[in-house]
Amino acid sequence: MKNLAIFYGGKSAEHDISIITALQVLNNLDKQKYNIVPVYISNINTWHVLKDYEKINIYAKKSYEGKKLITGFYNQCLVQKTLFGFKKVAKIDQAINCCHGLNGEDGTLSGLLELAQIPYVGSGVVASGVGMDKVIMKDVFKSNNIPCVDYIFFTQKEYEINQSNIILEAELKLNYPIIVKPANLGSSIGINISKTREELENNIKIALSFDKKVILEQVVQNLREINCSCIGNYNSCETSILEEPKNWQTFLNFDEKYLSQAENKKTINVKIGNGIDEQIKALSKKVFQVLGCSGVVRIDFLLNDKTQEIYVNEINTIPGSYANYLWKHKYSFSQLLNKLLELSQDEYLYKNTNNYAFYSNVLQNYNLGQKNIKFTKIK
């Protein structure tokens, strides 16, 4: 039986949402097929294998107990430090990344798993990094003729030095209302709509408290938000049904999105018509393939319902709940996870067909090239 590690939590503002995604994944995995190793990463970046990991209250109260691990792997093994040295906890055969946001979804955990040569569910280092940074993401979209809204961005340092010029640039290039976002966060954290200069300045301060880079975007008029999921890897890509969440004009903040019990926050399997559904699915595939994604992603679109103009808003390389609700027409959650694990194994084998060795006589001949080099002592 394979040891399957589930990574969740993380040093991220989206830490709590990651726990919810992980618990949903853990409740739908085939326990007859996999030996589950839940690896909780605290918000101070310590790794743990917890007792009672399925009880959500232990995270809320920070009252968890279990094995504290060394961060990283040794020969594909999770390791615990003891009074007598180091002890192997489990050899990991495969992994699922449930970490949202920085220090997990941004490619850092993907890189660690690749160095440890462990197959994992989720996109690789480049796709994850690009998908995390909203500025780089939109730059890549533009260079590949993928439509996105007008935007400007700046760093905290630039804003400290040139606040008035940046505000002026925003008002010249964008029209109110303007959306203010931290460049590297999701789940609506730090995101606000500005209808006046005063609101804009205040919302920039909020965004800069979460990230050192901020992006300002033009609001789409007559807005409908439409989301589409893709699943696949280098070899294939299929698209899901579409959903329509509550849009920016009736913007959901973090608490409303995750804590409210309000009905009708989204419509699943929405049909738009006029060829828009097909355009969104085609653009979803293009984004997936341009970024080189793997596993399951969700791509969020902005639609001007009057002009029928479509803009790609962003990609989520580890969507909340693994976007299982967009695949229920085809896969149960358990079937979706099985498919993702198969895709990750296929991706791992494909990557390892590359030739990573190049043999030359550079090292043997290195000293020969040094004989004619004269070193001058600097006084």
CSV table of N, CA, C and O in Angstrom, one decimal, residues 186-257:
chain,number,residue,atom,x,y,z
A,186,GLY,N,-5.1,35.1,-2.3
A,186,GLY,CA,-6.4,34.7,-2.8
A,186,GLY,C,-7.5,34.7,-1.7
A,186,GLY,O,-7.3,35.4,-0.7
A,187,SER,N,-8.6,34.0,-2.0
A,187,SER,CA,-9.7,33.9,-1.0
A,187,SER,C,-10.2,35.3,-0.5
A,187,SER,O,-10.7,35.5,0.6
A,188,SER,N,-10.1,36.3,-1.4
A,188,SER,CA,-10.6,37.7,-1.2
A,188,SER,C,-9.9,38.4,-0.1
A,188,SER,O,-10.3,39.5,0.4
A,189,ILE,N,-8.8,37.9,0.4
A,189,ILE,CA,-8.0,38.5,1.5
A,189,ILE,C,-7.3,39.7,1.0
A,189,ILE,O,-6.6,39.7,0.0
A,190,GLY,N,-7.6,40.9,1.7
A,190,GLY,CA,-6.9,42.1,1.3
A,190,GLY,C,-7.4,42.8,0.0
A,190,GLY,O,-6.9,43.8,-0.4
A,191,ILE,N,-8.5,42.2,-0.5
A,191,ILE,CA,-9.0,42.7,-1.8
A,191,ILE,C,-10.2,43.6,-1.5
A,191,ILE,O,-11.2,43.3,-0.8
A,192,ASN,N,-10.2,44.8,-2.1
A,192,ASN,CA,-11.3,45.8,-1.9
A,192,ASN,C,-11.6,46.6,-3.2
A,192,ASN,O,-10.7,46.8,-4.0
A,193,ILE,N,-12.8,47.1,-3.3
A,193,ILE,CA,-13.2,48.0,-4.4
A,193,ILE,C,-13.2,49.4,-3.9
A,193,ILE,O,-13.6,49.8,-2.9
A,194,SER,N,-12.6,50.3,-4.8
A,194,SER,CA,-12.4,51.7,-4.5
A,194,SER,C,-13.3,52.5,-5.4
A,194,SER,O,-13.1,52.4,-6.7
A,195,LYS,N,-14.1,53.4,-4.9
A,195,LYS,CA,-15.0,54.2,-5.7
A,195,LYS,C,-14.5,55.7,-5.7
A,195,LYS,O,-15.0,56.5,-6.5
A,196,THR,N,-13.6,56.0,-4.8
A,196,THR,CA,-13.1,57.4,-4.7
A,196,THR,C,-11.6,57.3,-4.4
A,196,THR,O,-11.1,56.2,-4.0
A,197,ARG,N,-10.9,58.4,-4.5
A,197,ARG,CA,-9.5,58.5,-4.2
A,197,ARG,C,-9.2,58.1,-2.8
A,197,ARG,O,-8.3,57.4,-2.4
A,198,GLU,N,-10.1,58.6,-1.9
A,198,GLU,CA,-9.9,58.3,-0.4
A,198,GLU,C,-9.9,56.8,-0.2
A,198,GLU,O,-9.1,56.2,0.5
A,199,GLU,N,-10.9,56.1,-0.8
A,199,GLU,CA,-11.1,54.7,-0.7
A,199,GLU,C,-9.9,54.0,-1.3
A,199,GLU,O,-9.4,53.0,-0.7
A,200,LEU,N,-9.4,54.5,-2.4
A,200,LEU,CA,-8.3,53.9,-3.1
A,200,LEU,C,-7.0,53.9,-2.2
A,200,LEU,O,-6.3,52.9,-2.0
A,201,GLU,N,-6.7,55.1,-1.6
A,201,GLU,CA,-5.6,55.2,-0.8
A,201,GLU,C,-5.7,54.3,0.5
A,201,GLU,O,-4.7,53.6,0.9
A,202,ASN,N,-6.9,54.2,1.0
A,202,ASN,CA,-7.1,53.3,2.2
A,202,ASN,C,-6.9,51.9,1.8
A,202,ASN,O,-6.3,51.1,2.6
A,203,ASN,N,-7.5,51.5,0.7
A,203,ASN,CA,-7.4,50.1,0.3
A,203,ASN,C,-6.0,49.6,-0.1
A,203,ASN,O,-5.7,48.5,0.1
A,204,ILE,N,-5.2,50.6,-0.6
A,204,ILE,CA,-3.8,50.2,-0.9
A,204,ILE,C,-3.1,49.9,0.3
A,204,ILE,O,-2.3,49.0,0.4
A,205,LYS,N,-3.3,50.7,1.4
A,205,LYS,CA,-2.7,50.5,2.7
A,205,LYS,C,-3.0,49.1,3.2
A,205,LYS,O,-2.2,48.4,3.7
A,206,ILE,N,-4.3,48.7,3.1
A,206,ILE,CA,-4.7,47.4,3.5
A,206,ILE,C,-4.0,46.3,2.7
A,206,ILE,O,-3.5,45.3,3.3
A,207,ALA,N,-4.0,46.4,1.4
A,207,ALA,CA,-3.3,45.4,0.5
A,207,ALA,C,-1.9,45.3,0.8
A,207,ALA,O,-1.3,44.2,0.9
A,208,LEU,N,-1.2,46.5,1.1
A,208,LEU,CA,0.2,46.4,1.4
A,208,LEU,C,0.6,45.8,2.7
A,208,LEU,O,1.7,45.4,3.0
A,209,SER,N,-0.4,45.7,3.6
A,209,SER,CA,-0.2,45.0,4.9
A,209,SER,C,-0.1,43.5,4.7
A,209,SER,O,0.3,42.7,5.6
A,210,PHE,N,-0.6,43.0,3.5
A,210,PHE,CA,-0.6,41.6,3.2
A,210,PHE,C,0.5,41.2,2.2
A,210,PHE,O,0.9,40.0,2.2
A,211,ASP,N,0.9,42.1,1.4
A,211,ASP,CA,1.9,41.8,0.4
A,211,ASP,C,2.7,43.1,0.1
A,211,ASP,O,2.3,44.2,0.3
A,212,LYS,N,3.9,42.8,-0.4
A,212,LYS,CA,4.8,43.9,-0.8
A,212,LYS,C,4.6,44.4,-2.2
A,212,LYS,O,5.3,45.4,-2.6
A,213,LYS,N,3.7,43.8,-2.9
A,213,LYS,CA,3.4,44.2,-4.3
A,213,LYS,C,1.9,44.2,-4.4
A,213,LYS,O,1.2,43.3,-4.0
A,214,VAL,N,1.3,45.3,-5.0
A,214,VAL,CA,-0.1,45.5,-5.1
A,214,VAL,C,-0.4,45.7,-6.6
A,214,VAL,O,0.3,46.4,-7.3
A,215,ILE,N,-1.6,45.2,-7.0
A,215,ILE,CA,-2.1,45.4,-8.4
A,215,ILE,C,-3.4,46.1,-8.3
A,215,ILE,O,-4.3,45.8,-7.5
A,216,LEU,N,-3.6,47.1,-9.2
A,216,LEU,CA,-4.9,47.8,-9.3
A,216,LEU,C,-5.5,47.4,-10.7
A,216,LEU,O,-4.8,47.5,-11.7
A,217,GLU,N,-6.8,47.1,-10.7
A,217,GLU,CA,-7.4,46.6,-11.9
A,217,GLU,C,-8.7,47.4,-12.2
A,217,GLU,O,-9.4,47.8,-11.3
A,218,GLN,N,-8.9,47.5,-13.5
A,218,GLN,CA,-10.2,48.1,-14.0
A,218,GLN,C,-11.3,47.2,-13.7
A,218,GLN,O,-11.3,46.0,-14.0
A,219,VAL,N,-12.4,47.8,-13.2
A,219,VAL,CA,-13.6,47.0,-13.0
A,219,VAL,C,-14.3,46.9,-14.3
A,219,VAL,O,-14.4,47.8,-15.1
A,220,VAL,N,-14.9,45.7,-14.6
A,220,VAL,CA,-15.6,45.4,-15.8
A,220,VAL,C,-17.1,45.8,-15.6
A,220,VAL,O,-17.7,45.4,-14.6
A,221,GLN,N,-17.6,46.5,-16.5
A,221,GLN,CA,-19.0,47.0,-16.4
A,221,GLN,C,-19.9,45.8,-16.8
A,221,GLN,O,-19.6,44.9,-17.5
A,222,ASN,N,-21.2,45.9,-16.3
A,222,ASN,CA,-22.2,44.9,-16.7
A,222,ASN,C,-21.7,43.5,-16.4
A,222,ASN,O,-21.8,42.6,-17.2
A,223,LEU,N,-21.1,43.4,-15.2
A,223,LEU,CA,-20.2,42.2,-14.9
A,223,LEU,C,-21.0,40.9,-14.6
A,223,LEU,O,-22.0,41.0,-13.8
A,224,ARG,N,-20.5,39.9,-15.2
A,224,ARG,CA,-20.8,38.5,-14.7
A,224,ARG,C,-19.5,37.8,-14.5
A,224,ARG,O,-18.6,37.9,-15.4
A,225,GLU,N,-19.3,37.1,-13.4
A,225,GLU,CA,-18.1,36.3,-13.2
A,225,GLU,C,-18.5,34.9,-13.5
A,225,GLU,O,-19.5,34.3,-13.1
A,226,ILE,N,-17.6,34.3,-14.3
A,226,ILE,CA,-17.8,32.9,-14.7
A,226,ILE,C,-16.5,32.1,-14.4
A,226,ILE,O,-15.4,32.6,-14.8
A,227,ASN,N,-16.6,30.9,-13.8
A,227,ASN,CA,-15.5,30.1,-13.5
A,227,ASN,C,-15.5,28.8,-14.2
A,227,ASN,O,-16.6,28.2,-14.4
A,228,CYS,N,-14.4,28.3,-14.6
A,228,CYS,CA,-14.2,27.0,-15.3
A,228,CYS,C,-13.0,26.3,-14.8
A,228,CYS,O,-12.0,26.9,-14.5
A,229,SER,N,-13.2,25.0,-14.6
A,229,SER,CA,-12.0,24.2,-14.1
A,229,SER,C,-11.5,23.4,-15.3
A,229,SER,O,-12.2,23.0,-16.2
A,230,CYS,N,-10.2,23.1,-15.2
A,230,CYS,CA,-9.5,22.2,-16.1
A,230,CYS,C,-8.8,21.1,-15.3
A,230,CYS,O,-8.3,21.3,-14.2
A,231,ILE,N,-8.7,19.9,-15.9
A,231,ILE,CA,-8.0,18.8,-15.3
A,231,ILE,C,-7.1,18.2,-16.4
A,231,ILE,O,-7.6,18.0,-17.5
A,232,GLY,N,-5.9,17.8,-16.1
A,232,GLY,CA,-5.0,17.2,-17.0
A,232,GLY,C,-3.6,17.4,-16.7
A,232,GLY,O,-3.2,17.6,-15.5
A,233,ASN,N,-2.7,17.2,-17.7
A,233,ASN,CA,-1.3,17.4,-17.5
A,233,ASN,C,-0.7,17.8,-18.9
A,233,ASN,O,-1.4,18.3,-19.8
A,234,TYR,N,0.6,17.4,-19.1
A,234,TYR,CA,1.3,17.7,-20.4
A,234,TYR,C,0.6,17.0,-21.5
A,234,TYR,O,0.7,17.5,-22.7
A,235,ASN,N,-0.2,16.0,-21.3
A,235,ASN,CA,-0.7,15.1,-22.3
A,235,ASN,C,-2.1,15.3,-22.7
A,235,ASN,O,-2.6,15.0,-23.8
A,236,SER,N,-2.9,15.9,-21.7
A,236,SER,CA,-4.3,16.1,-22.0
A,236,SER,C,-4.9,17.2,-21.1
A,236,SER,O,-4.3,17.6,-20.1
A,237,CYS,N,-6.1,17.7,-21.5
A,237,CYS,CA,-6.7,18.8,-20.8
A,237,CYS,C,-8.2,18.7,-21.1
A,237,CYS,O,-8.6,18.8,-22.2
A,238,GLU,N,-9.1,18.6,-20.1
A,238,GLU,CA,-10.5,18.6,-20.3
A,238,GLU,C,-11.1,19.7,-19.4
A,238,GLU,O,-10.5,20.1,-18.3
A,239,THR,N,-12.2,20.3,-19.8
A,239,THR,CA,-12.8,21.4,-19.1
A,239,THR,C,-14.1,20.9,-18.4
A,239,THR,O,-14.8,20.0,-18.8
A,240,SER,N,-14.5,21.6,-17.3
A,240,SER,CA,-15.6,21.3,-16.5
A,240,SER,C,-16.9,22.0,-17.0
A,240,SER,O,-16.8,22.8,-18.0
A,241,ILE,N,-18.0,21.9,-16.3
A,241,ILE,CA,-19.1,22.7,-16.4
A,241,ILE,C,-18.7,24.1,-15.9
A,241,ILE,O,-17.6,24.3,-15.3
A,242,LEU,N,-19.5,25.1,-16.1
A,242,LEU,CA,-19.2,26.5,-15.7
A,242,LEU,C,-20.0,26.8,-14.4
A,242,LEU,O,-21.1,26.3,-14.2
A,243,GLU,N,-19.5,27.7,-13.6
A,243,GLU,CA,-20.2,28.2,-12.4
A,243,GLU,C,-20.2,29.8,-12.5
A,243,GLU,O,-19.3,30.4,-13.1
A,244,GLU,N,-21.2,30.4,-11.9
A,244,GLU,CA,-21.3,31.8,-11.8
A,244,GLU,C,-21.4,32.2,-10.3
A,244,GLU,O,-22.5,32.1,-9.7
A,245,PRO,N,-20.3,32.6,-9.7
A,245,PRO,CA,-20.4,33.1,-8.3
A,245,PRO,C,-21.0,34.5,-8.3
A,245,PRO,O,-21.1,35.2,-9.3
A,246,LYS,N,-21.2,35.0,-7.0
A,246,LYS,CA,-21.6,36.4,-6.9
A,246,LYS,C,-20.5,37.3,-7.4
A,246,LYS,O,-19.3,37.0,-7.1
A,247,ASN,N,-20.8,38.3,-8.1
A,247,ASN,CA,-19.7,39.1,-8.8
A,247,ASN,C,-19.2,40.2,-8.0
A,247,ASN,O,-19.7,40.5,-6.9
A,248,TRP,N,-18.3,41.0,-8.5
A,248,TRP,CA,-17.6,42.1,-7.8
A,248,TRP,C,-18.5,43.2,-7.5
A,248,TRP,O,-18.3,43.9,-6.5
A,249,GLN,N,-19.6,43.4,-8.2
A,249,GLN,CA,-20.6,44.4,-7.9
A,249,GLN,C,-21.3,44.1,-6.6
A,249,GLN,O,-21.9,45.0,-6.0
A,250,THR,N,-21.4,42.8,-6.3
A,250,THR,CA,-22.0,42.4,-5.0
A,250,THR,C,-20.9,41.6,-4.3
A,250,THR,O,-21.1,40.4,-3.9
A,251,PHE,N,-19.7,42.2,-4.2
A,251,PHE,CA,-18.5,41.5,-3.8
A,251,PHE,C,-18.6,40.8,-2.5
A,251,PHE,O,-19.1,41.3,-1.5
A,252,LEU,N,-18.1,39.5,-2.4
A,252,LEU,CA,-18.1,38.8,-1.2
A,252,LEU,C,-16.7,38.9,-0.5
A,252,LEU,O,-15.7,38.6,-1.1
A,253,ASN,N,-16.7,39.4,0.7
A,253,ASN,CA,-15.4,39.5,1.4
A,253,ASN,C,-15.1,38.1,2.0
A,253,ASN,O,-15.9,37.1,1.8
A,254,PHE,N,-14.0,38.0,2.7
A,254,PHE,CA,-13.6,36.6,3.2
A,254,PHE,C,-14.7,36.0,4.1
A,254,PHE,O,-15.0,34.8,3.9
A,255,ASP,N,-15.2,36.7,5.1
A,255,ASP,CA,-16.2,36.2,6.0
A,255,ASP,C,-17.5,35.7,5.2
A,255,ASP,O,-18.0,34.7,5.5
A,256,GLU,N,-17.9,36.6,4.3
A,256,GLU,CA,-19.1,36.3,3.5
A,256,GLU,C,-18.9,35.0,2.6
A,256,GLU,O,-19.8,34.2,2.5
A,257,LYS,N,-17.7,34.9,2.1
A,257,LYS,CA,-17.4,33.8,1.2
A,257,LYS,C,-17.3,32.5,1.9
A,257,LYS,O,-17.8,31.5,1.4
